């Protein structure tokens, strides 16, 4: 899987992640930071393990929970027989 292929899939979910952030930003106007998502994709496009938040520099449990709920919904295309991919994706949250 190329970086672009992973990014294309994550871009489809990004509006929902932004909504998670907007909801929390309404309650904490200073909410900002970086979050790193980590997951592995299998030959059929399936998640090989539970997706996780590897780094959370935002430190807001409600935002973390909202984003974590979306992680299993990433719709990857099949990679091909015996092919897997490890993906790390960084999200930057900033109010301005």
mmCIF file with all atom_site columns, C-alpha atoms in Angstrom:
data_model
loop_
_atom_site.group_PDB
_atom_site.id
_atom_site.type_symbol
_atom_site.label_atom_id
_atom_site.label_alt_id
_atom_site.label_comp_id
_atom_site.label_asym_id
_atom_site.label_entity_id
_atom_site.label_seq_id
_atom_site.pdbx_PDB_ins_code
_atom_site.Cartn_x
_atom_site.Cartn_y
_atom_site.Cartn_z
_atom_site.occupancy
_atom_site.B_iso_or_equiv
_atom_site.pdbx_formal_charge
_atom_site.auth_seq_id
_atom_site.auth_comp_id
_atom_site.auth_asym_id
_atom_site.auth_atom_id
_atom_site.pdbx_PDB_model_num
ATOM 1  C CA . UNK A 1 1  ? 0.000   0.000   0.000  1.00 0.00 ? 1  UNK A CA 1
ATOM 2  C CA . UNK A 1 2  ? 1.335   3.391   -0.917 1.00 0.00 ? 2  UNK A CA 1
ATOM 3  C CA . UNK A 1 3  ? 1.152   6.498   1.247  1.00 0.00 ? 3  UNK A CA 1
ATOM 4  C CA . UNK A 1 4  ? -1.330  7.951   -1.216 1.00 0.00 ? 4  UNK A CA 1
ATOM 5  C CA . UNK A 1 5  ? -3.612  4.899   -0.998 1.00 0.00 ? 5  UNK A CA 1
ATOM 6  C CA . UNK A 1 6  ? -3.661  5.109   2.801  1.00 0.00 ? 6  UNK A CA 1
ATOM 7  C CA . UNK A 1 7  ? -4.221  8.867   2.673  1.00 0.00 ? 7  UNK A CA 1
ATOM 8  C CA . UNK A 1 8  ? -7.111  8.488   0.199  1.00 0.00 ? 8  UNK A CA 1
ATOM 9  C CA . UNK A 1 9  ? -8.935  6.170   2.594  1.00 0.00 ? 9  UNK A CA 1
ATOM 10 C CA . UNK A 1 10 ? -8.273  8.337   5.618  1.00 0.00 ? 10 UNK A CA 1
ATOM 11 C CA . UNK A 1 11 ? -9.437  11.446  3.767  1.00 0.00 ? 11 UNK A CA 1
ATOM 12 C CA . UNK A 1 12 ? -12.879 9.818   3.448  1.00 0.00 ? 12 UNK A CA 1
ATOM 13 C CA . UNK A 1 13 ? -13.105 9.484   7.237  1.00 0.00 ? 13 UNK A CA 1
ATOM 14 C CA . UNK A 1 14 ? -11.495 12.852  8.002  1.00 0.00 ? 14 UNK A CA 1
ATOM 15 C CA . UNK A 1 15 ? -14.769 14.863  7.961  1.00 0.00 ? 15 UNK A CA 1
ATOM 16 C CA . UNK A 1 16 ? -16.107 12.683  10.776 1.00 0.00 ? 16 UNK A CA 1
ATOM 17 C CA . UNK A 1 17 ? -12.851 13.100  12.726 1.00 0.00 ? 17 UNK A CA 1
ATOM 18 C CA . UNK A 1 18 ? -13.110 16.863  12.217 1.00 0.00 ? 18 UNK A CA 1
ATOM 19 C CA . UNK A 1 19 ? -16.669 16.714  13.582 1.00 0.00 ? 19 UNK A CA 1
ATOM 20 C CA . UNK A 1 20 ? -15.366 14.960  16.705 1.00 0.00 ? 20 UNK A CA 1
ATOM 21 C CA . UNK A 1 21 ? -12.871 17.791  17.126 1.00 0.00 ? 21 UNK A CA 1
ATOM 22 C CA . UNK A 1 22 ? -15.416 20.558  16.450 1.00 0.00 ? 22 UNK A CA 1
ATOM 23 C CA . UNK A 1 23 ? -17.728 19.128  19.093 1.00 0.00 ? 23 UNK A CA 1
ATOM 24 C CA . UNK A 1 24 ? -14.961 19.096  21.702 1.00 0.00 ? 24 UNK A CA 1
ATOM 25 C CA . UNK A 1 25 ? -13.631 22.487  20.613 1.00 0.00 ? 25 UNK A CA 1
ATOM 26 C CA . UNK A 1 26 ? -17.009 23.950  21.510 1.00 0.00 ? 26 UNK A CA 1
ATOM 27 C CA . UNK A 1 27 ? -16.334 22.876  25.089 1.00 0.00 ? 27 UNK A CA 1
ATOM 28 C CA . UNK A 1 28 ? -12.569 23.553  25.215 1.00 0.00 ? 28 UNK A CA 1
ATOM 29 C CA . UNK A 1 29 ? -11.583 26.480  23.010 1.00 0.00 ? 29 UNK A CA 1
ATOM 30 C CA . UNK A 1 30 ? -7.861  25.855  23.605 1.00 0.00 ? 30 UNK A CA 1
ATOM 31 C CA . UNK A 1 31 ? -7.986  22.220  22.474 1.00 0.00 ? 31 UNK A CA 1
ATOM 32 C CA . UNK A 1 32 ? -5.004  21.479  20.222 1.00 0.00 ? 32 UNK A CA 1
ATOM 33 C CA . UNK A 1 33 ? -2.341  18.857  19.643 1.00 0.00 ? 33 UNK A CA 1
ATOM 34 C CA . UNK A 1 34 ? -1.269  15.861  17.622 1.00 0.00 ? 34 UNK A CA 1
ATOM 35 C CA . UNK A 1 35 ? -2.674  12.325  17.533 1.00 0.00 ? 35 UNK A CA 1
ATOM 36 C CA . UNK A 1 36 ? -1.009  9.372   15.779 1.00 0.00 ? 36 UNK A CA 1
ATOM 37 C CA . UNK A 1 37 ? -3.181  6.493   14.557 1.00 0.00 ? 37 UNK A CA 1
ATOM 38 C CA . UNK A 1 38 ? -1.665  3.047   14.068 1.00 0.00 ? 38 UNK A CA 1
ATOM 39 C CA . UNK A 1 39 ? -3.141  -0.022  12.387 1.00 0.00 ? 39 UNK A CA 1
ATOM 40 C CA . UNK A 1 40 ? -2.340  -2.961  10.134 1.00 0.00 ? 40 UNK A CA 1
ATOM 41 C CA . UNK A 1 41 ? -4.255  -3.838  6.973  1.00 0.00 ? 41 UNK A CA 1
ATOM 42 C CA . UNK A 1 42 ? -4.518  -7.420  5.716  1.00 0.00 ? 42 UNK A CA 1
ATOM 43 C CA . UNK A 1 43 ? -4.648  -8.975  2.252  1.00 0.00 ? 43 UNK A CA 1
ATOM 44 C CA . UNK A 1 44 ? -8.410  -8.463  1.858  1.00 0.00 ? 44 UNK A CA 1
ATOM 45 C CA . UNK A 1 45 ? -8.351  -4.876  3.152  1.00 0.00 ? 45 UNK A CA 1
ATOM 46 C CA . UNK A 1 46 ? -9.338  -5.990  6.648  1.00 0.00 ? 46 UNK A CA 1
ATOM 47 C CA . UNK A 1 47 ? -7.832  -4.748  9.898  1.00 0.00 ? 47 UNK A CA 1
ATOM 48 C CA . UNK A 1 48 ? -5.382  -7.343  11.218 1.00 0.00 ? 48 UNK A CA 1
ATOM 49 C CA . UNK A 1 49 ? -5.458  -5.932  14.727 1.00 0.00 ? 49 UNK A CA 1
ATOM 50 C CA . UNK A 1 50 ? -7.492  -3.400  16.613 1.00 0.00 ? 50 UNK A CA 1
ATOM 51 C CA . UNK A 1 51 ? -6.581  0.072   15.357 1.00 0.00 ? 51 UNK A CA 1
ATOM 52 C CA . UNK A 1 52 ? -5.099  2.202   18.087 1.00 0.00 ? 52 UNK A CA 1
ATOM 53 C CA . UNK A 1 53 ? -4.090  5.710   18.971 1.00 0.00 ? 53 UNK A CA 1
ATOM 54 C CA . UNK A 1 54 ? -0.332  5.369   19.332 1.00 0.00 ? 54 UNK A CA 1
ATOM 55 C CA . UNK A 1 55 ? 0.296   8.936   20.516 1.00 0.00 ? 55 UNK A CA 1
ATOM 56 C CA . UNK A 1 56 ? -2.131  11.427  22.013 1.00 0.00 ? 56 UNK A CA 1
ATOM 57 C CA . UNK A 1 57 ? -0.778  14.928  22.434 1.00 0.00 ? 57 UNK A CA 1
ATOM 58 C CA . UNK A 1 58 ? -4.287  16.390  22.660 1.00 0.00 ? 58 UNK A CA 1
ATOM 59 C CA . UNK A 1 59 ? -5.068  14.724  25.987 1.00 0.00 ? 59 UNK A CA 1
ATOM 60 C CA . UNK A 1 60 ? -8.857  14.949  25.709 1.00 0.00 ? 60 UNK A CA 1
ATOM 61 C CA . UNK A 1 61 ? -10.550 11.647  26.542 1.00 0.00 ? 61 UNK A CA 1
ATOM 62 C CA . UNK A 1 62 ? -13.815 12.501  24.783 1.00 0.00 ? 62 UNK A CA 1
ATOM 63 C CA . UNK A 1 63 ? -12.015 13.391  21.540 1.00 0.00 ? 63 UNK A CA 1
ATOM 64 C CA . UNK A 1 64 ? -9.899  10.262  21.839 1.00 0.00 ? 64 UNK A CA 1
ATOM 65 C CA . UNK A 1 65 ? -12.992 8.087   22.334 1.00 0.00 ? 65 UNK A CA 1
ATOM 66 C CA . UNK A 1 66 ? -14.787 9.707   19.383 1.00 0.00 ? 66 UNK A CA 1
ATOM 67 C CA . UNK A 1 67 ? -11.813 9.193   17.048 1.00 0.00 ? 67 UNK A CA 1
ATOM 68 C CA . UNK A 1 68 ? -11.267 5.652   18.303 1.00 0.00 ? 68 UNK A CA 1
ATOM 69 C CA . UNK A 1 69 ? -14.875 4.760   17.425 1.00 0.00 ? 69 UNK A CA 1
ATOM 70 C CA . UNK A 1 70 ? -14.174 5.709   13.797 1.00 0.00 ? 70 UNK A CA 1
ATOM 71 C CA . UNK A 1 71 ? -10.972 3.688   13.394 1.00 0.00 ? 71 UNK A CA 1
ATOM 72 C CA . UNK A 1 72 ? -12.558 0.346   12.450 1.00 0.00 ? 72 UNK A CA 1
ATOM 73 C CA . UNK A 1 73 ? -14.590 2.037   9.691  1.00 0.00 ? 73 UNK A CA 1
ATOM 74 C CA . UNK A 1 74 ? -11.638 2.652   7.367  1.00 0.00 ? 74 UNK A CA 1
ATOM 75 C CA . UNK A 1 75 ? -12.650 1.066   4.009  1.00 0.00 ? 75 UNK A CA 1
ATOM 76 C CA . UNK A 1 76 ? -9.420  -0.329  2.530  1.00 0.00 ? 76 UNK A CA 1
ATOM 77 C CA . UNK A 1 77 ? -9.313  -2.125  -0.808 1.00 0.00 ? 77 UNK A CA 1
ATOM 78 C CA . UNK A 1 78 ? -7.757  -5.596  -0.946 1.00 0.00 ? 78 UNK A CA 1
ATOM 79 C CA . UNK A 1 79 ? -3.971  -5.456  -1.043 1.00 0.00 ? 79 UNK A CA 1
ATOM 80 C CA . UNK A 1 80 ? -3.462  -8.826  -2.686 1.00 0.00 ? 80 UNK A CA 1
ATOM 81 C CA . UNK A 1 81 ? -2.587  -12.307 -1.547 1.00 0.00 ? 81 UNK A CA 1
ATOM 82 C CA . UNK A 1 82 ? -0.085  -12.393 1.327  1.00 0.00 ? 82 UNK A CA 1
ATOM 83 C CA . UNK A 1 83 ? 0.308   -8.599  1.317  1.00 0.00 ? 83 UNK A CA 1
ATOM 84 C CA . UNK A 1 84 ? -0.092  -6.523  4.459  1.00 0.00 ? 84 UNK A CA 1
ATOM 85 C CA . UNK A 1 85 ? 0.561   -2.916  5.394  1.00 0.00 ? 85 UNK A CA 1
ATOM 86 C CA . UNK A 1 86 ? 1.432   -1.183  8.656  1.00 0.00 ? 86 UNK A CA 1
ATOM 87 C CA . UNK A 1 87 ? 0.033   2.347   8.717  1.00 0.00 ? 87 UNK A CA 1
ATOM 88 C CA . UNK A 1 88 ? 0.794   5.280   11.011 1.00 0.00 ? 88 UNK A CA 1
ATOM 89 C CA . UNK A 1 89 ? -1.164  8.451   10.352 1.00 0.00 ? 89 UNK A CA 1
ATOM 90 C CA . UNK A 1 90 ? -0.670  11.744  12.136 1.00 0.00 ? 90 UNK A CA 1
ATOM 91 C CA . UNK A 1 91 ? -3.579  14.104  12.833 1.00 0.00 ? 91 UNK A CA 1
ATOM 92 C CA . UNK A 1 92 ? -2.982  17.707  13.852 1.00 0.00 ? 92 UNK A CA 1
ATOM 93 C CA . UNK A 1 93 ? -5.790  19.415  15.752 1.00 0.00 ? 93 UNK A CA 1
ATOM 94 C CA . UNK A 1 94 ? -5.697  23.201  15.880 1.00 0.00 ? 94 UNK A CA 1
ATOM 95 C CA . UNK A 1 95 ? -8.497  25.719  16.461 1.00 0.00 ? 95 UNK A CA 1
ATOM 96 C CA . UNK A 1 96 ? -7.119  28.270  14.028 1.00 0.00 ? 96 UNK A CA 1
#
